[in-house]
C-alpha cells in the first residue's frame, strides 16, 4: 500500500512539470518543482509522437550494429599486425602478444546512437598490462600502423590511455587497454562489463516489455541531448556517457518506473520476508516519453547540480549533502558521486573524472533545455516542435 501511494504521488507530480529548481531536499524525494500550466492534450500528444520519431532518427540501427561488428574484426587484424613487429616481441619466448578485443559501453547496453562511439577494450591472451606507460607503448604501436581503414585522431596519455580512431571515415572508435575489471575508455576506471550488465538488467525490469523498451528510449534520448549539446566527454572533465545513463536511470527509479538494484535482486532471488516468503514485487509505473518527463529530468539534474549529491542505482536514490573529499588531504568536495552499481565496490565513483566546471556546464545546458521545453503564452505548436528538435538533435 505504501508503495502504491508513493507511485500515485509520483504520477501526480509527473503530470505537472517543472519551471524552476526545486527547494532543498526535493531531489532526494524524487520531487520536481511545479508548473501551473502546460500544453493542451492534443499538442502534448503530437510532441510525444515527435519524441518517438526523434528517437527513431538518432538511435542506432542494424547497419550501425553491422558496421561495429565489421570494425571489431578489422581492428583486431590491424592491432595484431601492428604489434607483430620485433619491438613487441617477448623474450626469451620469441613471440608477440595475441590480441583480444571486446566492445563495451552503449553498444553492450543497447542504448547506442547513430552518433555513438564504439568503445573497445584491448587485452593480451598471454599477460595483462596494468602500467599506463606500457599501455601507451602498445597504443603508440597501433597509432603508427592503424591499417588502411582507420584514421588516427588522437592519443590521449591520461591515467587511462586512449587511442581515438575513425573507421571508414565516420565511425569513431575509442581504444583502451585492460581487462573487464580495469579502466574503461571514458576515463572513469569503471568495470565496464559489470556496469553494462547492471544497466541492461535494471532497464529490463520495468513494468512490462513495452515499458522496458520505453525506458531504453528515454536513456537514448538523454544521451542524444548530451551529445548534441556537447556535454559528454570524460577526458574533458564533462560527464561520461555512463554517467548520463546512471542519472537517467536513477531519475526513472525515483519516479517509480524502475526497481532499485536491491529490489531487483530481492525479486529475482527471494528475500528475508515473513516466514521466509518472497516479498511481492513493487508495482511500477510505465515509462511514457513526453516533454513533461524530460522537463522533470532536466529539473532533476539542476537540483543535483545545486550542491554535491550521491547517485545510487543500488538504492534508487539521489541524496544531497554528500560531502566527498577530493583527496586524502581534505580538498574540495567532488561535485557528483555516481556510486558503482555493485555492493562490493560501493565507494567507487564512476564520475571520478568529472570536474566542477564540466559539471556546471552540463547543469547549465539542462537548465536551458528545460526552459526551451516549457510552454509560453501565445507560443504556437510549430515553435514547440522546433524547440524539441533543438534539444535532442541540435537543429
Coordinates of N, CA and C in Angstrom, one line a residue, residues 136-300:
X136 N 50.6 2.8 -23.1 CA 50.8 3.9 -24.1 C 51.8 3.3 -25.2
X137 N 52.8 2.6 -24.8 CA 53.7 2.0 -25.7 C 53.0 1.1 -26.8
X138 N 52.1 0.3 -26.3 CA 51.3 -0.6 -27.2 C 50.4 0.2 -28.1
X139 N 49.7 1.2 -27.5 CA 48.8 2.1 -28.3 C 49.5 2.9 -29.3
X140 N 50.8 3.3 -29.0 CA 51.6 4.1 -30.0 C 52.0 3.1 -31.1
X141 N 52.2 1.9 -30.8 CA 52.4 0.9 -31.9 C 51.3 0.8 -32.9
X142 N 50.1 0.8 -32.4 CA 48.9 0.8 -33.2 C 48.7 2.1 -33.9
X143 N 49.0 3.2 -33.2 CA 48.9 4.5 -33.8 C 49.8 4.7 -35.1
X144 N 51.0 4.0 -35.0 CA 52.0 4.1 -36.1 C 51.5 3.3 -37.3
X145 N 50.7 2.2 -37.1 CA 50.3 1.4 -38.2 C 48.8 1.0 -38.0
X146 N 47.9 1.9 -38.2 CA 46.5 1.6 -37.9 C 45.8 0.8 -39.0
X147 N 46.4 0.7 -40.1 CA 45.7 0.0 -41.2 C 45.0 1.0 -42.2
X148 N 44.6 0.5 -43.3 CA 44.1 1.4 -44.4 C 42.7 1.9 -44.0
X149 N 41.9 1.3 -43.2 CA 40.5 1.7 -43.0 C 40.4 2.6 -41.7
X150 N 41.5 2.8 -41.0 CA 41.4 3.6 -39.8 C 42.3 4.9 -40.0
X151 N 41.7 5.9 -39.4 CA 42.5 7.2 -39.4 C 42.7 7.6 -37.9
X152 N 43.9 7.9 -37.6 CA 44.2 8.2 -36.2 C 43.8 9.7 -35.9
X153 N 43.0 9.9 -34.8 CA 42.6 11.2 -34.5 C 43.4 11.8 -33.3
X154 N 43.6 10.9 -32.3 CA 44.3 11.4 -31.1 C 44.7 10.3 -30.2
X155 N 45.9 10.4 -29.6 CA 46.3 9.5 -28.5 C 46.3 10.4 -27.2
X156 N 45.4 10.0 -26.3 CA 45.3 10.7 -25.0 C 46.1 10.0 -24.0
X157 N 47.2 10.6 -23.5 CA 48.1 9.9 -22.5 C 47.6 10.3 -21.1
X158 N 46.5 9.8 -20.7 CA 45.9 10.1 -19.4 C 46.1 8.9 -18.5
X159 N 45.5 9.0 -17.3 CA 45.6 7.9 -16.3 C 45.1 6.6 -17.0
X160 N 44.1 6.7 -17.8 CA 43.7 5.6 -18.6 C 43.9 6.0 -20.1
X161 N 45.0 5.6 -20.7 CA 45.4 6.0 -22.0 C 44.3 5.6 -23.0
X162 N 44.1 6.4 -24.0 CA 43.0 6.2 -25.0 C 43.5 6.6 -26.4
X163 N 43.3 5.7 -27.4 CA 43.6 6.0 -28.8 C 42.3 6.1 -29.5
X164 N 42.1 7.3 -30.1 CA 40.9 7.6 -30.8 C 41.1 7.4 -32.3
X165 N 40.3 6.6 -32.9 CA 40.4 6.3 -34.4 C 39.1 6.6 -35.0
X166 N 39.1 6.7 -36.4 CA 37.9 6.8 -37.1 C 37.9 5.7 -38.2
X167 N 36.9 4.9 -38.2 CA 36.7 3.7 -39.1 C 35.9 4.1 -40.3
X168 N 36.4 3.9 -41.5 CA 35.7 4.1 -42.8 C 35.2 5.5 -42.9
X169 N 35.9 6.5 -42.2 CA 35.6 7.9 -42.4 C 34.5 8.4 -41.5
X170 N 33.8 7.6 -40.7 CA 32.7 8.1 -39.9 C 32.5 7.5 -38.5
X171 N 32.9 6.3 -38.3 CA 32.6 5.7 -37.0 C 33.8 5.9 -36.1
X172 N 33.6 6.7 -35.0 CA 34.7 6.9 -34.1 C 34.9 5.7 -33.1
X173 N 36.1 5.3 -33.0 CA 36.5 4.2 -32.2 C 37.4 4.6 -31.0
X174 N 37.1 4.3 -29.8 CA 37.9 4.7 -28.6 C 38.5 3.4 -28.1
X175 N 39.8 3.2 -28.3 CA 40.5 2.0 -28.0 C 41.3 2.2 -26.7
X176 N 41.1 1.4 -25.7 CA 41.9 1.5 -24.5 C 42.3 0.1 -24.2
X177 N 43.1 -0.1 -23.1 CA 43.7 -1.4 -22.7 C 43.2 -1.8 -21.3
X178 N 43.2 -3.1 -21.1 CA 42.8 -3.6 -19.8 C 41.8 -4.7 -19.9
X179 N 41.6 -5.5 -18.9 CA 40.6 -6.5 -18.9 C 39.3 -5.9 -18.2
X180 N 38.3 -6.7 -18.0 CA 37.0 -6.2 -17.6 C 37.0 -5.5 -16.3
X181 N 37.9 -5.9 -15.4 CA 37.9 -5.3 -14.0 C 38.9 -4.1 -14.0
X182 N 39.3 -3.6 -15.1 CA 40.2 -2.4 -15.1 C 39.5 -1.2 -15.7
X183 N 40.4 -0.2 -16.1 CA 39.8 1.1 -16.5 C 39.1 1.0 -17.8
X184 N 38.1 1.9 -18.0 CA 37.3 2.0 -19.2 C 37.7 3.1 -20.0
X185 N 37.3 3.2 -21.2 CA 37.8 4.2 -22.1 C 37.3 5.6 -21.9
X186 N 36.2 5.7 -21.1 CA 35.7 7.0 -20.8 C 36.4 7.7 -19.6
X187 N 37.5 7.1 -19.2 CA 38.3 7.7 -18.2 C 37.9 7.6 -16.8
X188 N 36.9 6.7 -16.5 CA 36.3 6.6 -15.2 C 36.8 5.4 -14.4
X189 N 37.7 4.6 -15.0 CA 38.2 3.4 -14.3 C 37.1 2.5 -13.8
X190 N 36.1 2.3 -14.6 CA 35.0 1.5 -14.1 C 35.0 0.2 -14.7
X191 N 34.4 -0.8 -14.0 CA 34.3 -2.1 -14.6 C 33.3 -2.1 -15.7
X192 N 33.7 -1.8 -16.9 CA 32.8 -1.6 -18.0 C 31.8 -2.7 -18.2
X193 N 32.3 -4.0 -18.1 CA 31.4 -5.1 -18.3 C 30.4 -5.2 -17.2
X194 N 30.8 -5.0 -16.0 CA 29.9 -5.1 -14.9 C 28.8 -4.0 -14.9
X195 N 29.2 -2.8 -15.3 CA 28.3 -1.7 -15.4 C 27.3 -2.0 -16.5
X196 N 27.8 -2.4 -17.6 CA 26.9 -2.7 -18.8 C 25.8 -3.8 -18.4
X197 N 26.3 -4.8 -17.7 CA 25.3 -5.9 -17.3 C 24.2 -5.3 -16.4
X198 N 24.7 -4.5 -15.5 CA 23.8 -3.9 -14.5 C 22.8 -3.0 -15.1
X199 N 23.2 -2.1 -16.0 CA 22.3 -1.2 -16.7 C 21.3 -2.0 -17.5
X200 N 21.7 -3.0 -18.2 CA 20.8 -3.8 -19.0 C 19.7 -4.4 -18.1
X201 N 20.2 -5.0 -17.0 CA 19.3 -5.7 -16.1 C 18.2 -4.7 -15.5
X202 N 18.6 -3.6 -15.0 CA 17.7 -2.7 -14.4 C 16.7 -2.1 -15.4
X203 N 17.2 -1.8 -16.6 CA 16.3 -1.3 -17.7 C 15.2 -2.4 -18.1
X204 N 15.7 -3.6 -18.1 CA 14.8 -4.7 -18.5 C 13.7 -5.0 -17.4
X205 N 13.9 -4.6 -16.2 CA 13.0 -4.9 -15.1 C 12.0 -3.8 -14.9
X206 N 11.4 -3.3 -16.0 CA 10.3 -2.3 -15.9 C 9.0 -3.0 -15.7
X207 N 7.9 -2.2 -15.8 CA 6.6 -2.8 -15.5 C 6.2 -3.9 -16.5
X208 N 6.6 -3.7 -17.8 CA 6.4 -4.8 -18.8 C 7.3 -4.5 -19.9
X209 N 7.2 -5.3 -21.0 CA 8.2 -5.2 -22.1 C 8.1 -3.9 -22.8
X210 N 6.9 -3.3 -23.0 CA 6.8 -2.0 -23.6 C 7.4 -0.9 -22.8
X211 N 7.2 -1.0 -21.5 CA 7.8 0.0 -20.6 C 9.3 -0.1 -20.5
X212 N 9.8 -1.3 -20.6 CA 11.3 -1.5 -20.6 C 11.9 -0.9 -21.9
X213 N 11.2 -1.1 -23.0 CA 11.7 -0.5 -24.3 C 11.6 1.0 -24.2
X214 N 10.6 1.5 -23.6 CA 10.4 3.0 -23.4 C 11.5 3.5 -22.5
X215 N 11.9 2.8 -21.5 CA 13.0 3.2 -20.6 C 14.3 3.3 -21.4
X216 N 14.5 2.3 -22.2 CA 15.8 2.4 -23.1 C 15.7 3.6 -24.0
X217 N 14.6 3.9 -24.6 CA 14.5 5.0 -25.5 C 14.7 6.3 -24.7
X218 N 14.2 6.4 -23.5 CA 14.4 7.6 -22.6 C 15.9 7.8 -22.4
X219 N 16.6 6.7 -22.0 CA 18.0 6.9 -21.8 C 18.7 7.3 -23.1
X220 N 18.3 6.7 -24.2 CA 18.9 7.0 -25.5 C 18.7 8.5 -25.9
X221 N 17.5 9.1 -25.6 CA 17.3 10.5 -25.9 C 18.1 11.4 -24.9
X222 N 18.3 11.0 -23.7 CA 19.1 11.7 -22.8 C 20.5 11.8 -23.3
X223 N 21.0 10.7 -23.8 CA 22.4 10.6 -24.4 C 22.4 11.5 -25.7
X224 N 21.3 11.5 -26.5 CA 21.3 12.3 -27.7 C 21.3 13.8 -27.3
X225 N 20.6 14.1 -26.3 CA 20.7 15.5 -25.8 C 22.1 15.9 -25.4
X226 N 22.7 15.0 -24.6 CA 24.1 15.3 -24.1 C 25.1 15.4 -25.3
X227 N 24.9 14.6 -26.3 CA 25.8 14.6 -27.5 C 25.6 15.9 -28.3
X228 N 24.3 16.2 -28.5 CA 24.0 17.4 -29.4 C 24.4 18.7 -28.7
X229 N 24.5 18.7 -27.4 CA 24.9 19.9 -26.7 C 26.3 19.9 -26.2
X230 N 27.0 18.8 -26.7 CA 28.5 18.7 -26.4 C 28.8 18.7 -24.9
X231 N 28.1 18.0 -24.1 CA 28.4 17.9 -22.7 C 28.6 16.4 -22.3
X232 N 29.3 15.6 -23.1 CA 29.6 14.3 -22.8 C 31.0 14.0 -23.3
X233 N 32.0 14.0 -22.4 CA 33.4 13.7 -22.7 C 34.1 13.7 -21.3
X234 N 34.4 12.5 -20.8 CA 35.0 12.3 -19.6 C 36.5 12.9 -19.6
X235 N 37.1 12.8 -20.7 CA 38.5 13.3 -20.8 C 38.6 14.8 -20.8
X236 N 37.5 15.5 -21.0 CA 37.4 16.9 -21.0 C 36.8 17.4 -19.7
X237 N 36.6 16.5 -18.7 CA 36.0 16.9 -17.4 C 34.5 17.0 -17.4
X238 N 33.9 16.5 -18.5 CA 32.4 16.5 -18.6 C 31.9 15.1 -18.1
X239 N 30.6 15.0 -17.9 CA 30.0 13.7 -17.6 C 30.3 12.7 -18.7
X240 N 30.6 11.5 -18.4 CA 30.8 10.4 -19.4 C 29.4 9.9 -19.8
X241 N 29.4 9.1 -20.9 CA 28.2 8.5 -21.4 C 27.5 7.7 -20.3
X242 N 28.4 6.9 -19.6 CA 27.9 6.1 -18.5 C 27.3 6.9 -17.4
X243 N 27.8 8.1 -17.1 CA 27.3 8.9 -16.0 C 25.9 9.4 -16.4
X244 N 25.7 9.8 -17.7 CA 24.4 10.3 -18.1 C 23.4 9.1 -18.0
X245 N 23.8 7.9 -18.4 CA 22.9 6.7 -18.3 C 22.5 6.5 -16.8
X246 N 23.4 6.6 -15.9 CA 23.1 6.4 -14.5 C 22.2 7.5 -14.0
X247 N 22.4 8.7 -14.4 CA 21.5 9.8 -14.0 C 20.1 9.6 -14.5
X248 N 20.0 9.2 -15.8 CA 18.7 8.9 -16.3 C 18.0 7.7 -15.7
X249 N 18.7 6.7 -15.4 CA 18.1 5.5 -14.7 C 17.7 5.8 -13.3
X250 N 18.5 6.5 -12.6 CA 18.2 6.9 -11.2 C 16.9 7.8 -11.2
X251 N 16.8 8.7 -12.1 CA 15.6 9.5 -12.2 C 14.4 8.6 -12.4
X252 N 14.4 7.7 -13.3 CA 13.3 6.8 -13.5 C 13.0 5.9 -12.3
X253 N 14.0 5.5 -11.6 CA 13.8 4.8 -10.3 C 13.1 5.6 -9.3
X254 N 13.5 6.9 -9.2 CA 12.8 7.8 -8.2 C 11.4 8.2 -8.7
X255 N 11.1 8.0 -9.9 CA 9.7 8.3 -10.4 C 8.8 7.0 -10.3
X256 N 9.4 6.0 -9.8 CA 8.6 4.7 -9.6 C 8.4 3.9 -10.9
X257 N 9.3 4.2 -11.8 CA 9.3 3.5 -13.1 C 10.2 2.3 -13.2
X258 N 11.3 2.2 -12.4 CA 12.2 1.2 -12.4 C 12.5 0.7 -11.0
X259 N 12.9 -0.5 -10.8 CA 13.3 -1.0 -9.5 C 14.7 -0.6 -9.2
X260 N 15.0 -0.4 -7.9 CA 16.4 -0.3 -7.5 C 17.1 -1.7 -7.7
X261 N 18.4 -1.7 -7.7 CA 19.1 -2.9 -7.8 C 18.9 -3.9 -6.6
X262 N 18.8 -3.3 -5.5 CA 18.5 -4.1 -4.3 C 17.1 -4.8 -4.4
X263 N 16.1 -4.0 -4.9 CA 14.8 -4.6 -5.1 C 14.8 -5.7 -6.2
X264 N 15.6 -5.4 -7.3 CA 15.7 -6.3 -8.4 C 16.3 -7.7 -7.9
X265 N 17.3 -7.6 -7.1 CA 18.0 -8.8 -6.6 C 17.0 -9.5 -5.7
X266 N 16.3 -8.8 -4.9 CA 15.3 -9.4 -4.0 C 14.2 -10.1 -4.7
X267 N 13.7 -9.5 -5.8 CA 12.7 -10.1 -6.6 C 13.1 -11.3 -7.3
X268 N 14.4 -11.3 -7.7 CA 14.9 -12.5 -8.5 C 15.3 -13.7 -7.6
X269 N 15.8 -13.3 -6.4 CA 16.4 -14.4 -5.6 C 15.7 -14.7 -4.3
X270 N 14.5 -14.1 -4.1 CA 13.8 -14.2 -2.9 C 14.4 -13.3 -1.8
X271 N 13.7 -13.2 -0.7 CA 14.2 -12.3 0.3 C 13.8 -12.8 1.7
X272 N 14.3 -12.1 2.7 CA 14.1 -12.4 4.1 C 12.7 -11.8 4.6
X273 N 11.7 -12.1 3.9 CA 10.4 -11.7 4.3 C 9.8 -12.5 5.4
X274 N 8.6 -12.2 5.8 CA 7.9 -13.0 6.9 C 7.9 -14.5 6.6
X275 N 8.3 -15.3 7.5 CA 8.3 -16.8 7.4 C 9.0 -17.3 6.1
X276 N 10.0 -16.5 5.7 CA 10.9 -16.9 4.6 C 10.2 -16.7 3.3
X277 N 9.0 -16.0 3.2 CA 8.3 -15.9 1.9 C 8.9 -14.8 1.1
X278 N 8.9 -15.0 -0.2 CA 9.4 -13.9 -1.1 C 8.4 -12.7 -1.1
X279 N 9.0 -11.6 -0.9 CA 8.2 -10.4 -0.9 C 7.6 -10.1 -2.3
X280 N 6.4 -9.6 -2.5 CA 5.9 -9.3 -3.8 C 6.6 -8.1 -4.4
X281 N 6.8 -8.2 -5.7 CA 7.5 -7.2 -6.5 C 6.7 -5.9 -6.5
X282 N 7.3 -4.8 -6.3 CA 6.6 -3.5 -6.2 C 6.0 -3.2 -7.6
X283 N 4.8 -2.6 -7.6 CA 4.2 -2.2 -8.8 C 4.9 -0.9 -9.3
X284 N 5.1 -0.9 -10.6 CA 5.9 0.2 -11.3 C 5.0 0.9 -12.2
X285 N 5.3 2.2 -12.4 CA 4.6 3.0 -13.4 C 5.3 2.8 -14.8
X286 N 4.5 2.8 -15.8 CA 5.1 2.7 -17.2 C 5.8 4.0 -17.5
X287 N 6.8 3.8 -18.4 CA 7.6 5.0 -18.9 C 6.9 5.5 -20.2
X288 N 6.5 6.7 -20.2 CA 5.9 7.3 -21.4 C 6.7 8.5 -21.8
X289 N 7.2 8.5 -23.0 CA 8.0 9.6 -23.5 C 7.2 10.8 -23.8
X290 N 7.3 11.8 -22.9 CA 6.5 13.1 -23.1 C 7.5 14.2 -22.8
X291 N 7.2 15.4 -23.3 CA 8.0 16.6 -22.9 C 8.0 16.8 -21.4
X292 N 6.9 16.5 -20.8 CA 6.8 16.7 -19.3 C 7.9 15.9 -18.6
X293 N 8.1 14.7 -19.0 CA 9.0 13.8 -18.4 C 10.5 14.3 -18.5
X294 N 10.8 14.9 -19.7 CA 12.1 15.4 -19.9 C 12.3 16.8 -19.1
X295 N 11.3 17.6 -19.0 CA 11.3 18.8 -18.2 C 11.7 18.4 -16.8
X296 N 11.0 17.4 -16.3 CA 11.3 16.9 -14.9 C 12.7 16.4 -14.8
X297 N 13.2 15.7 -15.8 CA 14.6 15.1 -15.7 C 15.6 16.3 -15.7
X298 N 15.4 17.3 -16.6 CA 16.3 18.4 -16.6 C 16.3 19.2 -15.2
X299 N 15.1 19.3 -14.6 CA 15.0 19.9 -13.3 C 15.7 19.1 -12.3
X300 N 15.6 17.8 -12.4 CA 16.3 16.8 -11.5 C 17.8 17.1 -11.6

